[in-house]
XYZ file of C-alpha atoms in Angstrom:
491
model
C 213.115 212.539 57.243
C 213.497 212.197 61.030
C 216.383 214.668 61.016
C 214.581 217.039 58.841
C 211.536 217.069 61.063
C 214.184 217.208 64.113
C 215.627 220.194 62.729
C 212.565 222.211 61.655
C 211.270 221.567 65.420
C 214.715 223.436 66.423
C 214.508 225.933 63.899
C 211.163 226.924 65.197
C 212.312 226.777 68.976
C 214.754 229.129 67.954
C 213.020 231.225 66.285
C 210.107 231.257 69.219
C 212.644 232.048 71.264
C 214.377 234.608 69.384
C 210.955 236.170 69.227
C 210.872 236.039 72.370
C 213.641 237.730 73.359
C 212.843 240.515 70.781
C 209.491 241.448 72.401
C 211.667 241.516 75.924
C 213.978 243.663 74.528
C 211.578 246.287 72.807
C 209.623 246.201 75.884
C 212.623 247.054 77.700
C 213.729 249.780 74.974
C 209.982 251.014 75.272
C 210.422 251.422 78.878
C 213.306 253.124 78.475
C 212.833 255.499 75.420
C 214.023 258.931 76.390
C 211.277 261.805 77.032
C 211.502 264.403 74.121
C 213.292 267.445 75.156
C 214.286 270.769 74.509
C 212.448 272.038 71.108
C 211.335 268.368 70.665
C 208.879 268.584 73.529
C 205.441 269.290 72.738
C 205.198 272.326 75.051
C 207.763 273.982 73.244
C 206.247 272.936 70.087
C 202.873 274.839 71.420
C 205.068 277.990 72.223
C 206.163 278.085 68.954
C 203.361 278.243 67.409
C 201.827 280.816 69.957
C 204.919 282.832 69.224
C 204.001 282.628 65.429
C 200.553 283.675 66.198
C 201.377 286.853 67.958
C 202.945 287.718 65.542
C 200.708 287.711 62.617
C 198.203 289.252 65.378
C 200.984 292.115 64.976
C 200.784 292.401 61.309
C 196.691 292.330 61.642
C 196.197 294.392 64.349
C 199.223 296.622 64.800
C 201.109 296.555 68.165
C 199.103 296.191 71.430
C 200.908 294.786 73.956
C 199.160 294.612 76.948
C 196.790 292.502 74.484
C 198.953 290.259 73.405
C 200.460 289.548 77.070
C 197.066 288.634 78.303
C 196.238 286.017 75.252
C 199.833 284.716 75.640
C 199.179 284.637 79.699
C 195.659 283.121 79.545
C 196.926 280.520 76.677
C 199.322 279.066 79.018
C 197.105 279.164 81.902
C 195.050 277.236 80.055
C 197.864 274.585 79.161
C 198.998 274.842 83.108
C 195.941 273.491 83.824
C 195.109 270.763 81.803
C 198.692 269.344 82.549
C 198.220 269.854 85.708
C 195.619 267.402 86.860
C 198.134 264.456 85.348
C 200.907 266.009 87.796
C 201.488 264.256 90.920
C 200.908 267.521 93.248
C 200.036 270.184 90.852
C 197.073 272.732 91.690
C 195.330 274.078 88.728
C 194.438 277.692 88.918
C 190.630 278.093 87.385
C 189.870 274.588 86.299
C 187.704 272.847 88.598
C 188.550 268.823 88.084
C 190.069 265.793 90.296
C 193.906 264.960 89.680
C 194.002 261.698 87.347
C 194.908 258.349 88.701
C 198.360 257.909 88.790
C 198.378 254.947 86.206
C 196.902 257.728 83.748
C 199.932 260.227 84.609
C 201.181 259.206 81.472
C 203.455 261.570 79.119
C 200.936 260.605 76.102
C 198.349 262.039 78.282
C 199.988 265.429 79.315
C 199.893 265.914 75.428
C 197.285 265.410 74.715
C 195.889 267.237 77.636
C 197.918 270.373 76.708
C 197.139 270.046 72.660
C 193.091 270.526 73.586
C 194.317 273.237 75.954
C 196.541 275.400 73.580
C 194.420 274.565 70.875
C 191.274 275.840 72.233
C 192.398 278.444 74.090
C 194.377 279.838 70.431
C 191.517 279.373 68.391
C 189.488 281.788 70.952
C 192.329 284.481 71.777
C 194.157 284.043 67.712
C 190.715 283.412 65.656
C 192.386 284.308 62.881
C 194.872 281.988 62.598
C 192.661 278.981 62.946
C 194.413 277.417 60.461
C 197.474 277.185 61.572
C 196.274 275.442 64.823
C 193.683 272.876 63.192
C 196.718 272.000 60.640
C 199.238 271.442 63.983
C 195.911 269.198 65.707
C 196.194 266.832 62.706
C 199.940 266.862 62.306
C 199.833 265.429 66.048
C 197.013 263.037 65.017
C 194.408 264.778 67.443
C 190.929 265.681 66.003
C 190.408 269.440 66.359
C 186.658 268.588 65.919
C 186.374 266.621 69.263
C 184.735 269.074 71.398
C 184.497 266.536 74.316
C 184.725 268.461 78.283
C 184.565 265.213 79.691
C 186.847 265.318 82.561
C 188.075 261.346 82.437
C 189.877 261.935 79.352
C 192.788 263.995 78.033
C 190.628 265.740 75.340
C 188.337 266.527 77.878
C 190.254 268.021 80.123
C 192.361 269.897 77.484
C 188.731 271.634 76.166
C 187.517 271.727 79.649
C 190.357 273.962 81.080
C 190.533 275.962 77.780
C 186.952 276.702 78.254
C 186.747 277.268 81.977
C 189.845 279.694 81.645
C 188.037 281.753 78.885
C 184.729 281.887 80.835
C 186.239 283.301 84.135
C 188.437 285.645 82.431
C 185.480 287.079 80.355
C 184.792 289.598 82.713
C 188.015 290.364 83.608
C 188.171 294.556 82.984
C 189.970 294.074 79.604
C 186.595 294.868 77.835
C 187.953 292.283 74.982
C 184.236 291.440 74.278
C 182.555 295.169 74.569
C 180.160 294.481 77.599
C 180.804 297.556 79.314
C 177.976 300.128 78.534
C 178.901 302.167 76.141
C 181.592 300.079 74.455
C 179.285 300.176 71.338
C 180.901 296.654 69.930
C 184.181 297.916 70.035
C 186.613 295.459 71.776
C 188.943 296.469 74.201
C 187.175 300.215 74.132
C 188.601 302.244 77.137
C 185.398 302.829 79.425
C 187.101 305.092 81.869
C 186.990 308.008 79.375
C 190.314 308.756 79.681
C 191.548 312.070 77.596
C 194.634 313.615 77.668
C 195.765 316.643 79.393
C 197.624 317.309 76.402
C 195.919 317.752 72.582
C 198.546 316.218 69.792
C 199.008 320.545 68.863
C 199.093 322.054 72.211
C 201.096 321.244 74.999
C 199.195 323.009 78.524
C 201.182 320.459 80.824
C 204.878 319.601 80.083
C 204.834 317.101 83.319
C 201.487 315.261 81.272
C 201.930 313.038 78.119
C 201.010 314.163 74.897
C 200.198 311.846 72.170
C 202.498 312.388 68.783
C 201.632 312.386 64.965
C 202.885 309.402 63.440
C 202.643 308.028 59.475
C 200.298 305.815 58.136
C 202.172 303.256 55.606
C 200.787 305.932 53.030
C 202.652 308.539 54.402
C 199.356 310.328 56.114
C 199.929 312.041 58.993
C 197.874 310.909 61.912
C 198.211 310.400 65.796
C 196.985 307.438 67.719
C 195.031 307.669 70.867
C 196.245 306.234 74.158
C 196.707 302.232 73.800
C 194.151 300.328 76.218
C 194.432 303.153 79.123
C 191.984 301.221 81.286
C 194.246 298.187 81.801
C 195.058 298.761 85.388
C 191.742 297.703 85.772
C 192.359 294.426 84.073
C 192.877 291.720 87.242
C 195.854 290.480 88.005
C 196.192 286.443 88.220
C 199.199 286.026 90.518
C 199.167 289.995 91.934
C 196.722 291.299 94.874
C 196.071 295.126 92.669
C 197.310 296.245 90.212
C 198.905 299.174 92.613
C 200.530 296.223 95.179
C 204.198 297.845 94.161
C 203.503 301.143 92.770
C 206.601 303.163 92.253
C 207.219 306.768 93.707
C 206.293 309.890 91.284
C 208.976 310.551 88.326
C 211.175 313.553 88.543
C 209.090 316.766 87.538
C 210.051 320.075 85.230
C 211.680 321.842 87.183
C 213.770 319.561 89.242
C 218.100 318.897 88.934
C 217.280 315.365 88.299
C 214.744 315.798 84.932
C 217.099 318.678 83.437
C 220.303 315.386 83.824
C 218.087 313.033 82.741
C 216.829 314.781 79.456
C 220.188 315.768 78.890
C 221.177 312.166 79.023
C 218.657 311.093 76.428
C 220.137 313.226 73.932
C 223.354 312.698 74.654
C 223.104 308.979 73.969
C 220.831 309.427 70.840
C 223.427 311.575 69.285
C 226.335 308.897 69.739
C 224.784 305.837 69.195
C 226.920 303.436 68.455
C 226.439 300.182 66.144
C 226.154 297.962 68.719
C 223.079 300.661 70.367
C 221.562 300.914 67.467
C 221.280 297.280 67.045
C 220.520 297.152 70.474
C 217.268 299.453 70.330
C 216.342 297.702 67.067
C 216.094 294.045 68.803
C 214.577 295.146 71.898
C 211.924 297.096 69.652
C 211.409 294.261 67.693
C 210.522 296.130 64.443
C 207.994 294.224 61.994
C 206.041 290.757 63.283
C 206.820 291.708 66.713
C 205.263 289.542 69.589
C 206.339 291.906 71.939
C 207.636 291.987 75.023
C 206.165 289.158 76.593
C 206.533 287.244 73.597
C 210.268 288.392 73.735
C 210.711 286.813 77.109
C 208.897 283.332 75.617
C 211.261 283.325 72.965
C 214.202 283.847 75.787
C 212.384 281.413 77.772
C 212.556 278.847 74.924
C 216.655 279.318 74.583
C 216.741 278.224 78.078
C 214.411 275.203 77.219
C 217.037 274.768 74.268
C 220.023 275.117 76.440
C 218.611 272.902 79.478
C 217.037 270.199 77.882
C 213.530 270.808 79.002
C 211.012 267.831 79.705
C 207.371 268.680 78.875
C 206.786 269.219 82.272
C 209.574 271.720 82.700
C 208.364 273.737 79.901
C 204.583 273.864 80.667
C 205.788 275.201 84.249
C 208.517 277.947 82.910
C 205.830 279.254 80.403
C 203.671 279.470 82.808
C 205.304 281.421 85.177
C 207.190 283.136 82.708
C 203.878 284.519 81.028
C 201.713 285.267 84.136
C 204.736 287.342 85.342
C 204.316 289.003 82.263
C 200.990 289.834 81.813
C 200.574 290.797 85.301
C 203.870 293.223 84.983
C 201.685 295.370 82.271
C 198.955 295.562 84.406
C 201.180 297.184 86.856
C 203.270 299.287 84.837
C 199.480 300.221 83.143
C 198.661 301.547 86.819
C 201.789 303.623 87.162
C 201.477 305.247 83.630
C 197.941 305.955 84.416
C 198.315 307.393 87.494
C 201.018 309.393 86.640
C 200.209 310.106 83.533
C 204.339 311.124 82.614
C 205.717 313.176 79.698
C 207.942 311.102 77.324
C 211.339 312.812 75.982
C 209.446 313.649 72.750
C 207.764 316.720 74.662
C 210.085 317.022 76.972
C 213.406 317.326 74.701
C 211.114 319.900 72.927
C 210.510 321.926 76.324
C 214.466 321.893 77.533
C 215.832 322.699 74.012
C 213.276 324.916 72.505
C 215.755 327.999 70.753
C 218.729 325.643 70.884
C 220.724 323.568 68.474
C 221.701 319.753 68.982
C 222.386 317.110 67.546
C 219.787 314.708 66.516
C 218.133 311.510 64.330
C 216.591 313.682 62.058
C 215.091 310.715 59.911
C 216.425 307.733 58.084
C 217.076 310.570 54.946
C 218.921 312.535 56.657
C 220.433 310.377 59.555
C 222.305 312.437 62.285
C 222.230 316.230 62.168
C 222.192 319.147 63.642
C 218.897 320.705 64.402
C 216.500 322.997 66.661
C 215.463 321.535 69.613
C 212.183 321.471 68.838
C 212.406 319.332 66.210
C 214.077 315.790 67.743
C 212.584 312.841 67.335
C 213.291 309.467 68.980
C 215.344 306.690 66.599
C 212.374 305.308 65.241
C 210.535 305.264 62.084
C 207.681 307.474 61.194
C 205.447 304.662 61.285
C 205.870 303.977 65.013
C 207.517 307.012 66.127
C 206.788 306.316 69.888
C 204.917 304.410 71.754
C 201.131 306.006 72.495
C 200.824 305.842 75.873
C 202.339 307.638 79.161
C 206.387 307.115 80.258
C 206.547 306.046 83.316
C 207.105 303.560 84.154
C 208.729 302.079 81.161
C 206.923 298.923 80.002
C 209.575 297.251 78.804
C 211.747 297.402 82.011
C 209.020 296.683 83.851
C 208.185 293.079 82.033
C 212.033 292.920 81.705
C 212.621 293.163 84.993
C 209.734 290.738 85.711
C 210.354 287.841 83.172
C 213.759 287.656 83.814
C 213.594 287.711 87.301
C 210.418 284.864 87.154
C 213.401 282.610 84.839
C 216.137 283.564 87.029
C 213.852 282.317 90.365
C 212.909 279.046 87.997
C 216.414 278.030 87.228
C 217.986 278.868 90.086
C 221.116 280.761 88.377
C 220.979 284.357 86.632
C 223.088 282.724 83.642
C 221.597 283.254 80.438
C 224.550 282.983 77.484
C 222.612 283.691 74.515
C 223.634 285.837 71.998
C 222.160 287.383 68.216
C 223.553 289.090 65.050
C 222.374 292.200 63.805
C 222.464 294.851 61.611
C 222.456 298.214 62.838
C 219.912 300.052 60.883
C 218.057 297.506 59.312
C 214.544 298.364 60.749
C 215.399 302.157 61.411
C 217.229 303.360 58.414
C 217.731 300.244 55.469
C 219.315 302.469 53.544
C 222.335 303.465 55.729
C 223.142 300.071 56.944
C 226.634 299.265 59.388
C 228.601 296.079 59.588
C 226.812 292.882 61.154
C 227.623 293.385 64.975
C 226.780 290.542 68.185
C 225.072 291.180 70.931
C 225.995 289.247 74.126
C 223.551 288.434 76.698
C 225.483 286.734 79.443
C 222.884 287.472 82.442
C 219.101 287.101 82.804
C 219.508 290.314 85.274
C 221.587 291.693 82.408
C 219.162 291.218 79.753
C 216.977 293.080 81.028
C 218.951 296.324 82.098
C 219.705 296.008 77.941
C 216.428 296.225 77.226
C 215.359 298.763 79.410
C 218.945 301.174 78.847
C 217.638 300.354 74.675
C 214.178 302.462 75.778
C 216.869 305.443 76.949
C 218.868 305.088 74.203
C 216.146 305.406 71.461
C 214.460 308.669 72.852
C 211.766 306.285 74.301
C 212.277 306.924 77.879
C 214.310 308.960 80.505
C 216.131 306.509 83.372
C 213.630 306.932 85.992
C 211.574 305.534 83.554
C 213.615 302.328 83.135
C 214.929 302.167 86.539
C 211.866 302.552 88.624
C 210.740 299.902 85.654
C 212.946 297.169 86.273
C 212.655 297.083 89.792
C 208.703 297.044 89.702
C 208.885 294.051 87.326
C 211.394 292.463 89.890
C 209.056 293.197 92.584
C 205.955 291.876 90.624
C 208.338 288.253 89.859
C 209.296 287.751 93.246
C 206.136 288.331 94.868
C 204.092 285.904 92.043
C 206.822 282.970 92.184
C 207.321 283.337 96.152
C 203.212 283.575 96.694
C 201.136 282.315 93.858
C 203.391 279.813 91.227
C 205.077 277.567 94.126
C 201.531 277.111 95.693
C 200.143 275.871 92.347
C 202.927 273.375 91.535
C 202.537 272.087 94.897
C 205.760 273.539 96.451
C 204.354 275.171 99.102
């Protein structure tokens, strides 16, 4: 018996002690458990689902991209700031709250933070897919329904910047809530009256845009009014106007340089290859589309993928990434509208009235040859071309911007991302080509794609894209350089 008890008094020191050590070691492994990264992060998680969002904001409201950019921008603002009071030197840019004690600097509370954030601030800007967000909230195990703005907690904080961000940005000249006189409840209604030079059937200034009959999904003919043409007005967040870098005047009718660069646009429509067609397909981004600024957050995420991203790397890259954005349309928004440009549509029409050339005549017909008057750029009927002035070209512009924000953020212009395609599938599904790849090797790169894919359809002429890119580039350097390393405490 005295051995027994002996050896049930070891067995349980042992066991204490093994115990013991277990509870040492999972401490230790707790300590050292590895951050999530990349597209396990929650930031990227929060993209994601922003990225969905615009999307289906596509599909309900039809393409508005200066829109989207500022509910993409304001969303991450909104994240930027909650995270950023649980930074060690991080300045938030509306919300109005004391940095957190360091022992509260936790990663559990950065999530948290940023959930409340991106959730409130998406159920404001994305009503409509409320769903979606409340469904992520309870996936994570936060309660949507906790409406707390007390600044001592995560929650809090996450409503609280949400909220403040929404409240200062109310009156910000987009009109999103019809306050301006007149608006008579319709959002977003243009209050500076603008009306083009131009009626859809007459053309009295070839320099001036025109807006262009396009087809409703019933095949009605119709033509769209100019998209938001007050949103130079809109402020900037990291920009001092909206004008700060306003380009010199296009070319005009009349000059060597118009005549060459017309001539180029149909030159390059009637030769696309494969790989351009693809090419002007992606960068169009055909049904669902977020866009460009939700182009450059899906880029952005690839380099999340790529790098390994913390939380803390993501919530900063978004941010700049999308403020860069948004503020890039407002100044491509003040170029358009001051210039108010021709687009090739009229001015192919002008140079080749009386002649024959070759020509996208229509996904029924495909390439032929045709008057002059009657080109079109490689698009469908649906969306034929954008409904708003040329220059400068929007998408070089936030091109140009984004990728020069990611390039500043990384330090290195390498990008390395490539996607299949086929040619044709959103332009012509019946006449489809061979799957072809599209490399993107630069950020710099990238964008000259996307703005040469704006030439290429019969979008844009290349003082459109060029003075584009390098008013984006302007817009990046001068937000990272004055406005982004001030708020995460750089400078």
């Amino acid at each position: 018996m005295k051995f027994k008890s002996i050896m049930i008094i070891a067995l349980a020191l042992l066991l204490g002690a093994c115990k013991g050590n277990s509870s040492d070691e999972n401490q230790e492994q707790s300590q050292t458990v590895e951050e999530p990264k990349g597209k396990d992060n929650l930031a990227y998680k929060w993209a994601k689902i922003a990225l969905d969002a615009t999307a289906n904001d596509t599909e309900w409201f039809k393409p508005r991209p200066t829109i989207s950019s500022r509910f993409l921008s304001l969303i991450f603002v909104s994240i930027f700031d909650a995270w950023s009071v649980y930074d060690d030197k991080a300045i938030p840019v509306y919300l109005n709250a004391d940095r957190r004690p360091e022992e509260e600097r936790t990663l559990e509370n950065k999530e948290k933070a940023i959930s409340y954030a991106a959730y409130r601030a998406m159920m404001h800007y994305y009503y409509s897919d409320s769903t979606m967000f409340t469904d992520f909230m309870n996936e994570l195990g936060f309660d949507p329904k906790d409406e707390s703005i007390d600044p001592s907690t995560p929650q809090g904080i996450g409503n609280l910047a949400a909220q403040t961000v929404i409240d200062i940005r109310r009156e910000d000249g987009s009109n999103q809530y019809a306050t301006v006189e007149g608006s008579n409840g319709i959002s977003y209604f243009d209050y500076t009256m603008y009306k083009p030079v131009n009626p859809v059937d007459k053309n009295n200034d070839i320099n001036r845009w025109q807006p262009k009959y396009f087809l409703d999904n019933n095949g009605n003919k119709y033509a769209p009014g100019c998209l938001t043409p007050h949103w130079q007005l809109v402020k900037p967040i990291g920009l001092d106007s909206a004008s700060q870098f306003r380009p010199g005047p296009p070319p005009q009718v009349g000059s060597e340089q118009l005549e060459k660069e017309v001539a180029e646009v149909v030159e390059l429509q009637a030769n696309l290859t494969p790989e351009e067609m693809a090419l002007v397909e992606f960068m169009r981004d055909g049904p669902k589309s977020v866009q460009q600024a939700g182009h450059w957050l899906i880029f952005a995420q690839y380099i999340s993928e790529r790098d390994q991203h913390t939380l803390d790397e993501d919530v900063k890259m978004y941010f700049l990434n999308q403020i860069v954005a948004m503020d890039a349309f407002i100044a491509s928004w003040d170029s358009k509208m001051h210039y108010d440009f021709a687009r090739p549509y009229a001015l192919v029409h002008h140079y080749y009235k009386g002649q024959k050339i070759k020509g996208w005549a229509g996904p029924e017909e495909g390439w032929i040859e045709m008057n002059g008057e009657d080109w079109r750029p490689y698009s469908p009927a649906t969306f034929l071309c954008p409904p708003f002035p040329s220059y400068t070209s929007g998408h070089s512009t936030v091109s140009g911007a984004c990728s020069k924000a990611l390039e500043l953020y990384t330090g290195s212009n390498e990008f390395g991302q490539s996607v299949k395609l086929v040619p044709g599938a959103l332009t012509h599904p019946n006449d489809l080509r061979d799957t072809v790849t599209l490399h993107f090797e630069t950020l710099s790169g990238t964008a000259e794609m996307a703005g040469q894919s704006r030439v290429l359809g019969g979008y844009h002429i290349q003082a459109d894209n060029v003075a584009g890119l390098q008013l984006g580039r302007d817009v990046a350097t001068h937000i990272y350089n004055n406005f982004y390393l001030k708020h995460i405490g750089e400078k």
